[in-house]
Amino acid sequence: PPIVISLTPTDDSYVTKRKPQTNYGQESRLKVDGSPIETSYLKFNLPPSPSQYSFRSATLRLKVTGNSSIFSQSVRSVADIFWTESTLKYANRPTIGSLLATIPPGPAESWKELDLTPYISTHLNQPASVAIDSQNLDGVDFYSQESGPNSPALILNFAPR
């Protein structure tokens, strides 16, 4: 049978240009906005493929809080895996890379599922970081791992060889 592994972030936080020296690692929300600039970061510690299994897919699950947006947001690669949620600030934020997925607009308290399979397939058995940003003025908040049952998750699927 297939193996499904659900991972919560080892680290998640957001940064804001408005307060470049402030850390938000213990917040229960991940904020994303184009103005003022707010960018969220998530890091997952990925396992290797289980013995006799092949990696099939990776889905990032995020839940929108009461603060939804009429615009989409972007999930992007982050090469830096050494940041931590307790030290991340706008002033020391990692560089954001290429577009991995687009989060469509949706209502408050809705779940979003994003296919990150190509990116995650190259990061098995090591940490992987992503960022969520926006170029739009209507921001959105997602629940962070500190929120409990609404925590972000990365769902990994493995199939027998």
XYZ file of N, CA and C in Angstrom:
483
model
N 0.824 -1.210 0.000
C 0.000 0.000 0.000
C 0.862 1.266 0.000
N 0.332 2.361 -0.475
C 1.080 3.624 -0.459
C 1.367 4.068 0.978
N 2.376 4.895 1.133
C 2.691 5.501 2.423
C 2.455 7.004 2.295
N 1.709 7.564 3.252
C 1.447 9.001 3.282
C 2.044 9.554 4.572
N 2.874 10.574 4.439
C 3.508 11.210 5.592
C 3.078 12.672 5.621
N 2.551 13.106 6.766
C 2.145 14.501 6.941
C 3.157 15.191 7.858
N 3.784 16.235 7.331
C 4.795 16.978 8.083
C 4.279 18.359 8.458
N 4.509 18.753 9.714
C 4.281 20.145 10.076
C 5.613 20.869 9.936
N 5.584 22.178 9.772
C 6.850 22.900 9.609
C 7.732 22.773 10.851
N 9.034 22.673 10.641
C 9.966 22.782 11.766
C 10.086 24.249 12.167
N 9.888 25.133 11.193
C 9.934 26.580 11.414
C 8.926 27.233 10.479
N 8.194 28.224 10.994
C 7.378 29.078 10.125
C 7.213 30.436 10.794
N 7.242 31.474 9.974
C 7.139 32.832 10.485
C 6.870 33.769 9.318
N 6.666 35.033 9.624
C 6.576 36.028 8.567
C 7.453 37.218 8.926
N 7.747 38.028 7.923
C 8.534 39.245 8.115
C 7.749 40.405 7.515
N 7.967 41.608 8.041
C 7.336 42.799 7.489
C 8.352 43.922 7.341
N 8.300 44.563 6.190
C 9.207 45.680 5.905
C 8.962 46.835 6.875
N 7.727 46.919 7.375
C 7.361 48.007 8.282
C 8.153 47.941 9.590
N 8.502 46.719 10.035
C 9.279 46.528 11.275
C 10.412 45.549 10.979
N 11.490 46.030 10.329
C 12.536 45.136 9.821
C 13.327 44.402 10.904
N 13.284 44.861 12.154
C 14.045 44.213 13.226
C 13.170 43.363 14.146
N 11.893 43.167 13.782
C 10.964 42.434 14.644
C 10.807 40.986 14.177
N 10.805 40.072 15.159
C 10.608 38.648 14.889
C 9.169 38.268 15.245
N 8.535 37.470 14.364
C 7.147 37.042 14.559
C 7.024 35.521 14.645
N 8.067 34.847 15.062
C 8.105 33.394 15.060
C 7.081 32.702 15.932
N 6.572 33.361 16.961
C 5.596 32.735 17.855
C 4.164 33.108 17.519
N 3.965 33.857 16.458
C 2.616 34.266 16.056
C 1.820 33.070 15.542
N 0.504 33.121 15.697
C -0.356 32.035 15.222
C -0.794 32.242 13.774
N -0.299 33.313 13.152
C -0.635 33.608 11.760
C 0.619 33.831 10.934
N 0.482 33.517 9.650
C 1.515 33.802 8.650
C 0.926 34.852 7.720
N 1.483 36.045 7.737
C 0.914 37.155 6.966
C 1.598 37.270 5.607
N 0.787 37.615 4.588
C 1.286 37.808 3.228
C 0.610 39.051 2.667
N 1.414 40.012 2.183
C 0.843 41.235 1.626
C 1.877 41.888 0.711
N 1.379 42.617 -0.273
C 2.262 43.350 -1.180
C 2.553 44.757 -0.695
N 1.645 45.322 0.127
C 1.849 46.658 0.675
C 1.002 46.805 1.926
N 1.611 46.948 3.108
C 3.060 46.895 3.327
C 3.593 45.489 3.056
N 4.848 45.393 2.681
C 5.418 44.092 2.319
C 5.447 43.172 3.534
N 4.761 42.029 3.405
C 4.773 40.964 4.405
C 4.966 39.658 3.663
N 5.985 38.901 4.058
C 6.318 37.635 3.405
C 6.409 36.551 4.461
N 5.814 35.396 4.167
C 5.860 34.270 5.104
C 6.866 33.228 4.631
N 7.476 32.546 5.593
C 8.468 31.508 5.327
C 8.084 30.239 6.064
N 8.259 29.088 5.410
C 8.035 27.782 6.040
C 9.206 26.872 5.719
N 9.605 26.065 6.706
C 10.687 25.095 6.500
C 10.218 23.734 6.999
N 10.503 22.705 6.205
C 10.143 21.328 6.538
C 11.396 20.465 6.510
N 11.500 19.528 7.448
C 12.609 18.584 7.459
C 12.124 17.316 6.747
N 12.555 17.126 5.501
C 12.026 16.047 4.671
C 12.732 14.722 4.941
N 11.958 13.650 5.016
C 12.552 12.326 5.205
C 13.055 11.779 3.871
N 13.840 10.717 3.896
C 14.152 10.011 2.647
C 12.936 9.184 2.220
N 12.940 8.705 0.996
C 11.896 7.762 0.583
C 12.043 6.493 1.417
N 10.927 5.963 1.925
C 11.017 4.702 2.665
C 11.590 3.592 1.769
N 12.237 2.629 2.389
C 12.822 1.512 1.653
C 11.773 0.828 0.786
N 12.124 0.550 -0.450
C 11.237 -0.117 -1.411
C 10.074 0.760 -1.881
N 10.174 2.065 -1.657
C 9.125 2.995 -2.079
C 9.728 4.112 -2.936
N 8.910 4.653 -3.820
C 9.307 5.787 -4.658
C 8.446 6.993 -4.302
N 9.081 8.162 -4.323
C 8.360 9.409 -4.072
C 7.376 9.670 -5.205
N 6.139 10.051 -4.872
C 5.110 10.309 -5.882
C 4.639 11.757 -5.916
N 4.373 12.351 -4.736
C 3.832 13.713 -4.750
C 4.029 14.413 -3.415
N 3.950 15.742 -3.481
C 4.029 16.588 -2.285
C 2.990 17.699 -2.417
N 2.146 17.821 -1.408
C 1.101 18.836 -1.401
C 1.224 19.695 -0.161
N 1.342 21.009 -0.358
C 1.361 21.948 0.762
C -0.076 22.332 1.080
N -0.472 22.126 2.350
C -1.818 22.514 2.805
C -1.703 23.712 3.732
N -2.491 24.747 3.415
C -2.534 25.970 4.212
C -3.983 26.331 4.471
N -4.279 26.828 5.670
C -5.640 27.276 5.958
C -5.659 28.786 6.108
N -6.566 29.415 5.352
C -6.766 30.860 5.421
C -7.456 31.186 6.744
N -7.018 32.260 7.402
C -7.685 32.706 8.636
C -8.931 33.500 8.250
N -9.432 34.293 9.181
C -10.559 35.174 8.886
C -10.184 36.281 7.919
N -8.877 36.510 7.720
C -8.400 37.553 6.813
C -8.071 36.945 5.458
N -9.078 36.898 4.563
C -8.869 36.338 3.231
C -8.537 37.456 2.242
N -8.258 37.078 0.999
C -7.869 38.046 -0.026
C -8.623 37.779 -1.325
N -8.861 38.836 -2.091
C -9.472 38.681 -3.410
C -8.413 38.391 -4.470
N -7.129 38.412 -4.060
C -6.027 38.185 -4.985
C -5.326 36.860 -4.702
N -4.481 36.444 -5.636
C -3.676 35.234 -5.446
C -2.347 35.604 -4.797
N -1.675 34.579 -4.243
C -0.342 34.735 -3.674
C 0.575 33.717 -4.342
N 1.874 33.903 -4.151
C 2.868 33.050 -4.803
C 3.657 32.252 -3.777
N 3.797 30.947 -4.025
C 4.704 30.111 -3.239
C 5.999 30.026 -4.024
N 7.124 30.349 -3.375
C 8.416 30.427 -4.060
C 9.476 29.617 -3.319
N 10.466 29.191 -4.060
C 11.570 28.437 -3.467
C 12.439 29.362 -2.613
N 13.083 28.769 -1.617
C 14.055 29.474 -0.773
C 15.235 28.526 -0.594
N 16.398 28.916 -1.109
C 17.576 28.052 -1.036
C 18.132 27.957 0.383
N 18.017 29.042 1.150
C 18.567 29.094 2.510
C 17.734 28.206 3.435
N 18.373 27.218 4.045
C 17.672 26.342 4.991
C 18.148 26.568 6.428
N 18.947 27.616 6.640
C 19.552 27.835 7.958
C 18.812 28.863 8.809
N 17.800 29.517 8.265
C 17.010 30.463 9.054
C 16.174 29.694 10.084
N 15.809 30.369 11.159
C 14.939 29.766 12.170
C 13.806 30.724 12.485
N 12.682 30.180 12.931
C 11.544 31.048 13.227
C 11.812 31.967 14.409
N 12.756 31.608 15.266
C 13.035 32.453 16.437
C 13.959 33.629 16.116
N 14.628 33.593 14.972
C 15.563 34.679 14.630
C 15.210 35.410 13.333
N 14.225 34.928 12.586
C 13.885 35.512 11.289
C 13.276 36.903 11.447
N 13.836 37.867 10.688
C 13.323 39.233 10.634
C 13.417 39.709 9.187
N 12.731 40.788 8.872
C 12.815 41.331 7.518
C 14.268 41.672 7.173
N 15.001 42.178 8.157
C 16.386 42.620 7.929
C 17.326 41.464 7.568
N 17.008 40.224 8.003
C 17.906 39.090 7.716
C 17.193 37.990 6.918
N 16.103 38.343 6.265
C 15.287 37.351 5.561
C 16.061 36.700 4.422
N 15.807 35.417 4.163
C 16.459 34.733 3.044
C 15.945 35.252 1.701
N 16.781 35.123 0.703
C 16.405 35.475 -0.661
C 15.352 34.507 -1.180
N 14.385 35.048 -1.896
C 13.302 34.242 -2.468
C 13.664 33.890 -3.902
N 13.369 32.630 -4.279
C 13.700 32.143 -5.614
C 12.506 32.064 -6.545
N 12.454 30.998 -7.325
C 11.484 30.872 -8.414
C 10.085 30.506 -7.926
N 9.103 30.803 -8.764
C 7.709 30.498 -8.482
C 7.483 28.989 -8.535
N 6.857 28.449 -7.481
C 6.545 27.020 -7.414
C 5.056 26.751 -7.612
N 4.218 27.640 -7.097
C 2.768 27.451 -7.175
C 2.083 28.778 -6.908
N 0.859 28.898 -7.395
C 0.036 30.085 -7.147
C -1.142 29.685 -6.279
N -1.351 30.444 -5.209
C -2.466 30.201 -4.297
C -3.646 31.037 -4.792
N -4.726 30.391 -5.219
C -5.862 31.167 -5.720
C -6.600 31.862 -4.591
N -7.321 32.947 -4.908
C -8.117 33.585 -3.860
C -9.190 32.620 -3.364
N -9.653 32.852 -2.158
C -10.679 31.983 -1.595
C -11.227 32.572 -0.314
N -12.297 31.993 0.174
C -12.958 32.548 1.356
C -12.174 32.314 2.647
N -12.548 33.065 3.667
C -11.972 32.897 4.992
C -12.199 31.470 5.480
N -11.260 30.963 6.260
C -11.330 29.632 6.882
C -11.338 28.493 5.863
N -10.849 28.737 4.643
C -10.781 27.671 3.632
C -9.369 27.095 3.586
N -9.275 25.820 3.215
C -7.982 25.152 3.043
C -7.510 25.323 1.607
N -6.221 25.531 1.430
C -5.594 25.612 0.107
C -4.636 24.434 -0.024
N -4.636 23.779 -1.188
C -3.729 22.658 -1.436
C -2.911 22.962 -2.684
N -1.592 22.933 -2.546
C -0.691 23.342 -3.619
C 0.295 22.233 -3.936
N 0.404 21.920 -5.199
C 1.305 20.855 -5.644
C 2.738 21.376 -5.687
N 3.594 20.823 -4.827
C 5.016 21.193 -4.801
C 5.904 20.014 -5.194
N 5.330 19.039 -5.886
C 6.040 17.794 -6.196
C 7.407 18.005 -6.858
N 7.516 18.779 -7.931
C 8.841 18.900 -8.582
C 9.921 19.456 -7.636
N 9.562 20.454 -6.842
C 10.526 21.080 -5.919
C 10.912 20.113 -4.791
N 9.918 19.502 -4.167
C 10.185 18.618 -3.028
C 10.956 17.370 -3.473
N 10.731 16.911 -4.688
C 11.424 15.704 -5.172
C 12.937 15.871 -5.164
N 13.416 17.089 -5.260
C 14.863 17.351 -5.262
C 15.402 17.657 -3.865
N 14.537 17.597 -2.844
C 14.949 17.950 -1.480
C 14.702 16.846 -0.460
N 14.391 15.630 -0.908
C 14.148 14.555 0.058
C 15.391 14.302 0.907
N 15.152 13.917 2.154
C 16.227 13.610 3.107
C 17.046 14.839 3.487
N 16.426 16.021 3.452
C 17.077 17.268 3.866
C 15.998 18.316 4.128
N 16.359 19.438 4.727
C 15.369 20.502 4.911
C 15.019 21.170 3.583
N 13.803 21.685 3.497
C 13.364 22.462 2.335
C 12.585 23.677 2.831
N 12.875 24.832 2.238
C 12.203 26.076 2.614
C 11.409 26.626 1.447
N 10.280 27.245 1.787
C 9.491 27.988 0.807
C 9.072 29.316 1.426
N 8.759 30.262 0.552
C 8.230 31.558 0.977
C 6.908 31.786 0.264
N 6.058 32.593 0.884
C 4.801 33.002 0.259
C 4.804 34.519 0.215
N 4.661 35.066 -0.998
C 4.622 36.507 -1.129
C 3.484 36.927 -2.039
N 3.320 38.238 -2.181
C 2.243 38.792 -2.986
C 2.679 40.123 -3.560
N 2.169 40.454 -4.727
C 2.407 41.763 -5.320
C 1.174 42.654 -5.153
N 0.159 42.145 -4.467
C -1.132 42.839 -4.383
C -1.317 43.552 -3.058
N -2.289 44.488 -3.039
C -2.513 45.320 -1.867
C -3.454 44.677 -0.856
N -4.200 43.642 -1.268
C -5.138 42.972 -0.358
C -4.470 41.711 0.172
N -3.941 41.799 1.373
C -3.179 40.696 1.939
C -4.053 39.573 2.449
N -3.399 38.483 2.833
C -4.083 37.316 3.382
C -3.253 36.782 4.550
N -3.924 36.151 5.498
C -3.237 35.488 6.601
C -3.552 34.000 6.542
N -2.529 33.183 6.792
C -2.700 31.737 6.938
C -2.377 31.385 8.382
N -2.945 30.291 8.867
C -2.602 29.823 10.204
C -1.180 29.262 10.208
N -0.444 29.502 11.291
C 0.910 28.971 11.432
C 0.869 27.693 12.272
N 2.029 27.060 12.433
C 2.085 25.833 13.239
C 1.694 26.093 14.691
N 1.828 27.336 15.145
C 1.460 27.672 16.521
C -0.054 27.661 16.732
N -0.828 27.550 15.655
C -2.292 27.592 15.761
C -2.903 26.221 16.073
N -2.085 25.165 16.116
C -2.618 23.842 16.466
C -3.211 23.105 15.275
N -4.507 22.737 15.342
C -5.095 21.870 14.305
C -5.158 22.499 12.913
N -5.059 23.813 12.823
C -5.083 24.492 11.524
C -3.686 24.702 10.951
N -2.709 24.043 11.538
C -1.302 24.199 11.143
C -1.074 23.861 9.672
N -0.120 24.555 9.029
C 0.279 24.138 7.681
C 0.811 22.706 7.717
N 0.701 22.027 6.592
C 1.217 20.660 6.502
C 1.744 20.418 5.098
N 2.764 19.587 5.024
C 3.274 19.116 3.747
C 2.981 17.620 3.696
N 2.130 17.220 2.752
C 1.692 15.831 2.641
C 2.532 15.142 1.568
N 3.305 14.137 1.974
C 4.176 13.389 1.057
C 3.553 12.035 0.760
N 3.524 11.670 -0.513
C 3.003 10.360 -0.930
C 4.099 9.527 -1.556
N 4.208 8.284 -1.089
C 5.185 7.333 -1.606
C 4.441 6.081 -2.072
N 4.868 5.515 -3.185
C 4.235 4.299 -3.718
C 5.253 3.152 -3.713
N 4.791 1.918 -3.551
C 5.708 0.783 -3.588
C 6.405 0.715 -4.951
N 7.665 0.286 -4.945
C 8.406 0.156 -6.212
C 7.954 -1.082 -6.950
